[in-house]
XYZ file of C-alpha atoms in Angstrom:
657
model
C -78.588 49.027 58.258
C -79.435 45.602 59.614
C -83.132 44.633 60.008
C -84.682 44.754 63.462
C -84.546 41.334 65.185
C -88.059 40.234 66.102
C -89.158 38.486 69.256
C -92.646 37.039 68.954
C -94.664 35.752 71.911
C -97.787 33.763 71.039
C -100.420 33.008 73.659
C -103.906 31.563 73.670
C -106.606 32.536 76.093
C -110.400 32.738 76.293
C -111.907 36.153 75.762
C -114.996 38.187 74.963
C -116.077 40.275 72.039
C -116.195 44.042 72.289
C -119.938 43.700 72.833
C -119.278 41.428 75.787
C -120.324 38.113 74.207
C -118.226 35.043 74.817
C -116.212 33.664 71.956
C -113.848 30.784 71.431
C -110.124 30.558 72.155
C -108.093 33.548 71.017
C -104.584 33.432 69.621
C -102.397 36.461 70.147
C -98.868 37.273 68.992
C -97.115 40.370 70.292
C -93.826 42.186 69.845
C -92.227 45.560 70.621
C -90.415 47.708 68.056
C -88.182 50.757 68.481
C -89.563 54.039 67.163
C -87.230 54.225 64.168
C -87.791 54.178 60.370
C -87.053 50.436 60.187
C -90.010 49.602 62.478
C -92.694 49.373 59.713
C -90.692 46.809 57.717
C -90.079 44.774 60.878
C -93.806 44.962 61.664
C -94.664 43.663 58.203
C -92.341 40.679 58.686
C -93.833 40.058 62.131
C -97.409 39.892 60.806
C -96.522 37.563 57.944
C -94.565 35.300 60.322
C -97.501 35.119 62.762
C -100.015 34.314 60.004
C -97.667 31.670 58.591
C -97.170 30.132 62.044
C -100.917 29.827 62.677
C -101.477 28.413 59.192
C -98.692 25.846 59.610
C -100.184 24.715 62.939
C -103.543 24.033 61.296
C -105.515 26.563 63.359
C -109.148 26.146 62.144
C -109.733 29.800 61.263
C -106.482 29.811 59.254
C -108.396 27.933 56.534
C -109.685 31.343 55.518
C -106.335 33.144 55.391
C -106.549 34.327 51.807
C -103.829 36.206 49.975
C -105.995 39.314 50.157
C -106.408 39.025 53.939
C -102.644 38.595 54.437
C -101.906 41.577 52.175
C -104.543 43.730 53.901
C -103.203 42.836 57.355
C -99.676 43.753 56.291
C -100.871 47.027 54.707
C -102.869 48.053 57.783
C -99.954 47.182 60.058
C -97.579 49.221 57.911
C -99.824 52.294 58.062
C -100.487 52.079 61.806
C -96.840 51.533 62.742
C -95.695 54.270 60.358
C -98.114 56.717 61.995
C -96.919 55.727 65.464
C -93.274 56.191 64.525
C -93.800 59.500 62.721
C -96.118 61.123 65.257
C -94.921 59.602 68.553
C -91.373 58.358 67.973
C -91.579 56.040 70.996
C -91.359 52.288 71.317
C -94.284 50.699 69.476
C -96.143 47.651 70.845
C -97.795 45.504 68.190
C -100.410 42.837 68.947
C -102.031 40.553 66.360
C -105.020 38.550 67.579
C -107.109 35.851 65.922
C -110.614 35.891 67.396
C -113.113 33.092 66.766
C -116.773 33.702 67.574
C -119.270 30.857 67.854
C -123.041 30.860 67.505
C -125.356 29.970 64.658
C -123.004 31.619 62.165
C -119.405 31.161 63.338
C -116.992 33.865 62.310
C -113.389 34.831 62.786
C -111.399 38.038 62.524
C -107.871 39.363 62.735
C -107.501 42.232 65.188
C -104.428 44.484 65.007
C -103.441 46.786 67.875
C -100.597 49.306 67.643
C -99.740 51.174 70.866
C -97.323 54.066 71.324
C -96.228 55.625 74.601
C -96.775 59.310 73.856
C -100.478 59.855 73.179
C -101.474 62.899 71.215
C -104.413 65.036 72.245
C -107.799 63.302 72.028
C -109.583 63.605 68.725
C -111.763 66.682 68.961
C -115.458 66.040 69.216
C -115.068 62.256 69.315
C -117.539 59.978 71.019
C -117.161 56.462 72.402
C -117.024 54.163 69.428
C -116.937 50.389 69.055
C -113.947 50.178 71.369
C -114.837 50.338 75.123
C -111.910 52.646 75.936
C -112.363 56.102 77.424
C -112.191 57.675 74.000
C -112.514 56.219 70.529
C -113.209 56.847 66.890
C -116.129 55.282 65.110
C -115.460 53.384 61.868
C -115.403 55.947 59.082
C -114.956 58.859 61.505
C -111.486 60.053 60.574
C -109.255 62.300 62.671
C -107.538 65.294 61.162
C -105.180 64.077 58.387
C -102.782 66.887 59.244
C -102.130 65.227 62.594
C -102.440 61.544 61.768
C -101.562 61.412 58.082
C -103.768 59.934 55.374
C -102.810 56.316 56.194
C -105.846 55.965 58.453
C -108.109 56.594 55.466
C -106.607 53.448 53.946
C -107.107 51.612 57.251
C -110.762 52.661 57.315
C -111.189 51.342 53.773
C -109.634 47.938 54.435
C -110.863 47.261 57.984
C -114.319 46.079 59.000
C -114.054 48.388 62.033
C -111.326 50.381 63.735
C -110.821 52.833 66.551
C -108.464 54.704 68.880
C -108.223 54.137 72.624
C -106.486 56.530 75.020
C -105.074 55.382 78.351
C -102.690 57.069 80.763
C -99.436 57.465 78.829
C -100.627 55.256 75.967
C -102.532 55.514 72.701
C -103.738 52.379 70.900
C -105.084 52.249 67.356
C -106.877 48.996 66.527
C -108.356 47.573 63.348
C -110.496 44.488 62.751
C -110.287 42.489 59.497
C -112.827 39.652 59.019
C -111.690 36.219 57.865
C -113.964 35.828 54.844
C -113.568 32.096 54.173
C -114.285 30.940 57.745
C -116.580 28.135 56.547
C -114.188 26.853 53.893
C -114.002 23.025 53.952
C -110.865 21.518 55.512
C -108.215 19.999 53.308
C -108.284 16.187 52.913
C -106.022 14.375 55.389
C -103.508 13.066 52.861
C -100.623 15.526 52.712
C -102.493 18.063 54.847
C -99.399 18.990 56.876
C -97.356 19.605 53.723
C -100.141 21.698 52.194
C -100.353 23.784 55.351
C -96.591 24.219 55.276
C -96.568 25.300 51.633
C -99.415 27.742 52.323
C -97.427 29.132 55.239
C -94.467 29.557 52.894
C -96.657 31.511 50.460
C -97.754 33.853 53.265
C -94.161 34.345 54.379
C -92.822 35.092 50.917
C -95.679 36.448 48.801
C -95.048 36.712 45.100
C -94.599 40.294 44.013
C -97.344 41.616 41.783
C -96.598 41.397 38.091
C -95.098 44.749 37.112
C -92.456 45.999 34.757
C -89.172 44.851 36.271
C -86.655 47.560 37.109
C -83.148 46.198 37.649
C -81.995 49.611 38.804
C -83.523 48.907 42.242
C -80.708 46.434 42.982
C -78.311 49.171 43.953
C -76.232 49.520 47.103
C -79.426 49.630 49.199
C -81.860 47.393 47.322
C -79.663 44.285 47.143
C -78.733 44.216 50.865
C -82.389 44.730 51.806
C -83.456 41.821 49.595
C -80.744 39.541 51.020
C -81.647 40.545 54.576
C -85.302 39.701 53.900
C -84.304 36.391 52.322
C -82.117 35.458 55.289
C -84.958 36.202 57.710
C -87.456 34.105 55.762
C -85.167 31.135 55.102
C -83.623 30.942 58.570
C -85.193 28.484 60.959
C -87.150 26.490 58.363
C -86.841 22.809 59.279
C -88.121 21.257 56.041
C -86.074 21.497 52.863
C -89.191 21.518 50.656
C -90.510 24.573 52.494
C -87.101 26.198 52.068
C -87.335 25.578 48.325
C -90.896 26.939 48.212
C -89.895 30.187 49.929
C -86.830 30.532 47.702
C -88.910 30.186 44.551
C -91.293 32.928 45.594
C -88.445 35.246 46.516
C -86.794 34.847 43.124
C -89.911 35.089 40.924
C -90.779 37.629 39.661
C -88.399 39.933 41.536
C -85.294 38.612 39.793
C -86.509 36.146 37.172
C -89.557 35.117 35.147
C -89.287 31.497 36.212
C -87.097 29.264 38.341
C -86.620 25.623 39.253
C -84.859 24.086 42.225
C -83.386 20.586 42.251
C -82.196 18.962 45.483
C -79.755 16.092 45.654
C -80.999 13.019 47.535
C -79.011 12.822 50.758
C -76.968 9.661 51.048
C -77.491 8.675 47.411
C -74.566 7.999 45.129
C -73.246 10.448 42.510
C -75.246 8.655 39.808
C -78.596 9.306 41.539
C -80.954 11.718 39.809
C -81.615 14.984 41.665
C -85.188 15.635 42.781
C -87.125 18.508 41.230
C -88.297 20.089 44.495
C -89.885 23.317 43.273
C -90.948 24.974 40.018
C -92.213 28.553 39.948
C -93.380 30.727 37.073
C -94.520 34.345 37.092
C -97.547 33.291 35.045
C -99.627 30.666 36.829
C -100.461 28.859 33.588
C -96.769 28.502 32.799
C -95.842 26.403 35.838
C -97.015 22.982 34.650
C -95.569 23.259 31.104
C -92.326 24.405 32.702
C -92.324 21.440 35.063
C -93.054 19.011 32.224
C -90.159 20.359 30.153
C -87.742 20.189 33.088
C -88.752 16.655 34.037
C -87.927 15.440 30.527
C -84.295 16.418 30.995
C -83.115 17.053 34.596
C -80.391 19.654 34.845
C -76.945 18.368 35.745
C -73.971 20.667 36.202
C -70.438 19.367 35.630
C -68.656 18.213 38.778
C -66.106 21.042 38.694
C -68.647 23.872 38.616
C -68.476 26.218 41.600
C -71.163 28.408 43.136
C -71.046 31.050 40.388
C -73.557 31.389 37.526
C -73.441 28.978 34.609
C -75.120 29.982 31.370
C -77.538 27.297 30.165
C -78.139 27.204 26.399
C -81.658 27.642 25.055
C -83.839 26.343 23.538
C -84.145 23.601 26.149
C -83.418 20.151 24.676
C -86.308 17.706 24.375
C -85.945 14.041 25.198
C -84.686 12.289 22.015
C -87.022 9.346 22.436
C -90.044 11.632 22.424
C -89.012 13.672 19.400
C -89.495 10.630 17.145
C -93.003 9.827 18.415
C -95.793 11.269 16.283
C -98.396 10.988 19.062
C -96.329 13.017 21.532
C -97.006 16.762 21.633
C -93.922 18.761 20.847
C -92.398 20.235 23.983
C -92.012 24.001 24.235
C -88.743 25.320 22.809
C -87.489 25.866 26.349
C -89.002 26.345 29.807
C -88.982 30.107 29.849
C -90.582 30.948 26.494
C -89.555 31.417 22.874
C -86.308 33.212 23.634
C -84.455 34.344 26.670
C -81.542 33.629 28.954
C -81.113 31.048 31.700
C -78.525 30.748 34.466
C -77.819 27.796 36.738
C -76.299 28.019 40.238
C -75.056 25.157 42.357
C -76.438 25.007 45.899
C -73.636 24.244 48.348
C -73.075 24.181 52.098
C -69.876 23.261 53.945
C -68.253 22.291 50.638
C -71.004 19.804 49.732
C -73.246 20.043 46.672
C -76.902 20.037 47.749
C -78.674 20.868 44.515
C -79.115 23.356 41.704
C -81.108 26.529 41.080
C -82.087 27.401 37.519
C -83.512 30.857 36.748
C -84.687 32.247 33.454
C -85.666 35.566 31.924
C -87.749 35.900 28.811
C -86.958 38.168 25.873
C -83.382 39.027 26.868
C -80.022 37.933 25.553
C -78.443 37.723 29.012
C -79.177 38.288 32.681
C -77.618 41.555 33.929
C -74.364 41.010 35.792
C -75.629 42.770 38.939
C -78.706 40.529 39.038
C -76.620 37.392 38.490
C -74.335 38.423 41.336
C -77.343 39.035 43.610
C -78.825 35.614 42.784
C -75.439 34.029 43.533
C -75.448 35.632 46.993
C -79.041 34.481 47.488
C -78.193 30.885 46.536
C -75.422 30.874 49.181
C -78.060 31.671 51.801
C -80.333 29.047 50.303
C -77.540 26.487 50.710
C -77.149 27.328 54.389
C -80.906 26.948 54.912
C -81.080 23.598 53.093
C -78.040 22.359 55.024
C -79.595 23.366 58.338
C -82.899 21.687 57.443
C -81.088 18.479 56.525
C -79.055 18.563 59.748
C -82.297 18.847 61.698
C -83.834 15.951 59.749
C -80.781 13.765 60.434
C -80.872 14.616 64.123
C -84.608 13.897 64.319
C -84.138 10.532 62.604
C -81.301 9.523 64.933
C -83.356 10.624 67.922
C -86.342 8.530 66.872
C -84.154 5.439 66.420
C -82.415 6.036 69.754
C -85.745 6.649 71.499
C -87.131 3.341 70.243
C -84.054 1.538 71.534
C -84.397 3.054 75.000
C -88.025 2.014 75.479
C -89.372 -1.509 75.926
C -90.674 -3.201 72.797
C -93.736 -4.286 74.802
C -94.992 -4.037 78.368
C -96.199 -6.891 80.550
C -99.875 -7.567 81.260
C -100.794 -7.511 84.954
C -103.380 -10.117 86.055
C -106.577 -8.404 87.225
C -105.475 -5.020 85.895
C -106.040 -3.362 82.521
C -103.289 -0.918 81.581
C -103.203 1.852 78.983
C -100.123 3.806 77.982
C -99.747 7.055 76.065
C -96.273 8.166 75.011
C -95.786 11.079 72.636
C -92.240 12.464 72.348
C -92.058 16.162 71.553
C -91.434 16.951 67.913
C -88.226 18.914 68.442
C -85.848 16.469 66.802
C -84.051 15.703 70.091
C -84.372 12.475 72.034
C -86.420 13.116 75.166
C -85.924 12.078 78.757
C -89.269 10.369 79.474
C -89.351 6.582 79.807
C -91.709 3.869 81.054
C -91.789 0.147 81.785
C -94.030 -2.625 83.158
C -92.370 -5.957 83.931
C -92.933 -9.105 86.063
C -90.787 -9.951 89.098
C -90.381 -13.064 91.283
C -92.946 -13.558 94.035
C -96.027 -12.909 91.883
C -95.184 -9.205 91.630
C -95.442 -6.779 88.731
C -93.526 -3.525 88.704
C -94.288 -0.313 86.814
C -92.084 2.720 86.142
C -92.625 6.203 84.774
C -89.552 8.451 84.750
C -88.213 11.701 83.383
C -84.516 12.525 83.089
C -83.620 16.204 83.367
C -82.832 17.674 79.969
C -82.755 15.918 76.627
C -80.363 14.724 73.973
C -77.465 12.276 74.351
C -76.900 12.938 78.052
C -80.517 12.187 78.926
C -80.500 9.158 76.627
C -77.477 7.671 78.405
C -79.080 8.088 81.837
C -82.316 6.555 80.549
C -80.365 3.664 79.047
C -78.774 2.985 82.456
C -81.725 3.676 84.774
C -84.249 1.309 83.191
C -82.094 -1.871 83.336
C -80.877 -0.921 86.832
C -84.499 -0.727 87.961
C -85.269 -4.161 86.516
C -82.182 -5.661 88.144
C -82.866 -4.177 91.586
C -86.556 -5.124 91.450
C -85.824 -8.748 90.556
C -83.288 -8.972 93.358
C -86.185 -8.641 95.806
C -85.594 -5.116 97.132
C -88.648 -3.208 98.304
C -89.942 -0.123 96.533
C -88.174 2.365 98.826
C -84.950 0.351 98.794
C -84.925 0.277 95.007
C -85.014 4.069 94.911
C -82.307 4.313 97.600
C -79.920 2.182 95.589
C -80.765 3.823 92.272
C -80.082 7.216 93.856
C -76.603 6.097 94.949
C -75.896 4.654 91.511
C -76.773 7.967 89.927
C -74.371 9.770 92.247
C -71.392 7.421 92.152
C -68.542 7.086 89.679
C -70.617 5.093 87.211
C -72.193 8.320 86.008
C -68.814 9.622 84.885
C -68.787 6.891 82.274
C -72.297 7.894 81.239
C -71.229 11.507 80.813
C -68.178 10.512 78.811
C -70.311 8.362 76.522
C -72.769 11.210 76.054
C -69.949 13.571 75.084
C -68.686 11.088 72.511
C -72.152 10.738 71.002
C -72.528 14.509 70.877
C -69.112 14.967 69.288
C -70.077 12.585 66.520
C -73.250 14.594 65.879
C -71.649 18.000 66.250
C -73.803 19.002 69.228
C -72.890 21.367 72.012
C -73.330 19.811 75.470
C -73.196 21.050 79.010
C -70.141 20.555 81.149
C -69.571 16.819 81.589
C -69.367 17.198 85.358
C -72.971 18.388 85.599
C -75.236 16.078 87.607
C -78.091 14.251 85.911
C -81.320 14.512 87.891
C -84.102 11.953 87.519
C -87.734 12.182 88.589
C -89.295 8.757 89.003
C -92.580 7.132 89.910
C -91.984 3.482 90.794
C -94.391 0.902 92.134
C -95.195 -2.760 92.435
C -98.528 -4.556 92.179
C -99.558 -7.812 93.879
C -102.911 -9.414 92.915
C -105.310 -10.044 95.837
C -107.247 -13.310 96.215
C -110.650 -11.578 96.347
C -110.039 -9.297 93.367
C -108.171 -6.098 92.904
C -104.480 -5.576 93.633
C -102.296 -4.168 96.373
C -100.104 -1.297 95.225
C -96.886 -0.022 96.759
C -95.635 3.207 95.204
C -92.990 5.867 95.754
C -92.541 9.202 93.996
C -89.123 10.855 93.728
C -89.600 14.435 92.516
C -92.310 13.244 90.124
C -95.917 14.386 89.609
C -97.895 12.423 92.186
C -100.054 9.494 91.028
C -103.807 10.046 91.342
C -106.280 7.428 92.609
C -109.798 7.572 91.115
C -112.637 5.816 92.918
C -115.868 4.748 91.149
C -117.771 7.586 92.863
C -115.588 10.148 91.073
C -113.444 11.099 94.062
C -109.746 11.669 93.360
C -106.803 11.801 95.769
C -102.999 11.639 95.517
C -101.678 8.114 96.052
C -98.121 9.013 97.175
C -96.173 11.666 99.046
C -93.684 14.045 97.380
C -89.984 13.281 97.851
C -86.694 14.614 96.525
C -85.425 13.964 92.986
C -83.021 11.089 92.400
C -79.406 12.083 91.882
C -79.546 15.212 94.071
C -78.981 14.223 97.729
C -76.756 11.322 98.722
C -78.063 10.504 102.216
C -81.797 10.099 101.690
C -84.159 7.276 102.599
C -87.117 6.974 100.247
C -90.447 5.870 101.661
C -93.346 4.125 99.941
C -97.122 4.163 100.375
C -99.354 1.077 100.279
C -103.015 1.015 99.225
C -105.473 -1.368 97.585
C -106.732 -0.848 94.062
C -110.230 -2.322 94.350
C -112.270 -3.406 91.309
C -113.379 -0.271 89.471
C -110.536 1.873 90.856
C -108.102 3.649 88.517
C -104.516 4.784 89.129
C -103.178 7.549 86.868
C -99.448 8.237 86.535
C -98.119 11.112 84.354
C -94.919 13.020 83.626
C -94.561 16.795 83.851
C -95.242 17.061 80.119
C -98.882 16.631 81.183
C -99.045 18.667 84.397
C -96.898 21.536 83.057
C -98.494 21.786 79.614
C -98.746 25.544 79.020
C -101.294 27.854 77.469
C -99.832 31.323 77.848
C -99.190 31.869 81.572
C -101.447 28.963 82.592
C -100.486 25.312 83.168
C -102.729 22.300 82.703
C -102.580 21.271 86.373
C -103.241 24.735 87.778
C -106.062 24.492 90.310
C -105.878 20.660 90.255
C -106.787 20.667 86.573
C -105.582 17.092 86.040
C -107.649 15.803 88.975
C -110.755 17.510 87.576
C -110.334 15.845 84.198
C -109.691 12.471 85.860
C -112.806 12.807 88.025
C -114.872 12.936 84.835
C -113.442 9.536 83.817
C -115.193 7.566 86.587
C -116.562 4.317 85.194
C -114.438 4.427 82.046
C -112.028 1.621 81.121
C -108.287 2.260 81.028
C -108.043 2.991 77.279
C -110.919 5.487 77.344
C -109.478 7.240 80.400
C -106.056 7.557 78.778
C -107.541 8.916 75.555
C -109.720 11.476 77.359
C -106.746 12.831 79.291
C -104.527 12.849 76.203
C -107.160 14.812 74.299
C -107.603 17.276 77.166
C -103.847 17.894 77.247
C -103.755 18.634 73.512
C -106.856 20.830 73.575
C -105.523 22.901 76.474
C -103.463 25.017 74.068
C -103.509 25.706 70.335
C -99.820 24.907 69.875
C -98.574 21.298 69.996
C -96.947 20.171 73.273
C -93.311 21.280 73.554
C -92.386 18.492 75.990
C -92.756 14.714 75.986
C -96.243 13.587 77.016
C -96.363 10.272 78.902
C -99.160 8.805 81.013
C -99.929 5.359 82.400
C -103.398 4.217 83.486
C -103.942 1.118 85.654
C -107.585 0.049 86.068
C -108.557 -2.804 88.430
C -110.987 -5.172 86.686
């Protein structure tokens, strides 16, 4: 039976403790599971995935996510979901929250809530407990095991507190697990992201506890379950080193005593040495000696070897040059121990060799055929995951190069005005649609642009590559601000865009991407303006907004108002006349221009600009120079939600000196 597909929604919102005290931001991930026997295993995967996600994002409290906490959270979840399935049989709602509480002694806790839709009778004789619901169970006050099973005794042992809440048609069992290492020092900055990623991989694929291995479990049910778990954990990983880390922990010690994974360097010639990406040993003290032995003699399989297992002779050969040196410690007989068996498997994807997996077992003459066959199937899935991670890396690299080519290498300086620019493309590996420009024009004019093409990828890149030079050309021809937008709108709608679409399709075909229908229109939101210095200081601005977030004008007294009127997107309506607004930017005034990556930055159901949120932040920047204003807004955008922005963030600040 196939595993249950999981859909995880993660939100962040402020909250309060059960005692009513305010605490810091709260992360929450939630999912729904059918009331079937597979639900507990799906719930376990859900919890590990949520913990790994928060760890990989660098959430402060995740510093304290120990192996014990992850195991306890999974165990509690398993018991609560199992009880819900057995005793209710309805759909089960699972919520995992990370609560951070401030004060003199900051603390954090994981809170698990499991809700079913067929509540049993209230627990007899219960009183309101720690939970504020209409009925609850105090920590340590257990309901009748005959009704709820003995799993709740385990929950009571592991949890700091727990309880049951009854609502109309619903019953929720919650448990709170403290994060013990809340005050653990942060990791040093060098390699911090990789360390977080590797820690997330360890949470996703925890090493099985060291027990006597039983190969009989890999029967007609055990092997498919293992491969299904492996596929879930490997799929969607965008870094090949994290893929290798997860693979190592899945193999050891379930199927082998030790393993090593080499990855070929992409683009290198056949003579290039493969990179030893991951080494894993069932005994922690054995990892470094194993790595040292493998680095002396990298494994190379003959060119004609296919994906099947290849027996590697032991003992492992030492480097000849080191055998003759008296001052060099003798290497171990082979990586796995004094005797044993080792098998090598080539990692392939789409007919290309991507690397090699080497696994070893100690104290046996050979690896059982069923286990070797299972590892072979696993390595096929590993190849697909490595191939997908490399495809993403290639796409991200191409996107970064293309993005740099679409943006100006430098922007002009406007006399009497200090400008500050923030541009942060989203980290999704696809070229974005945001662009900017500041350039001089005849007649002592300076023009500025902030635009956003609908969509992303090659189509958006082509429109960006056409729109920016068209704007420069029209501006230098002497057209006014409104006339420039009129003509750009017609250019976007005429036959020239067919060539742009055709070029985009060719680019996509070369990269293997799936695009929309080539006849689809390309919409463009644009904020365009020109600046003319005034003799007595300050500048005169003329601006027009076409479907773009409106520019905001900040006065020295802290007042903020929109500096343009909303108008239709470019590339939508053919017969439209764009209008511009004129105002003076006096000394001390600030003009802020942003894209929707700022105004529509999300934190759960909320957006950054809800209730004029952007204007409120800008009002607090009165008296600040352009760079400080830009940095304060950029920081506010990032701090609005725990997750990184999922859209390009671009903002331009013009401050009259």
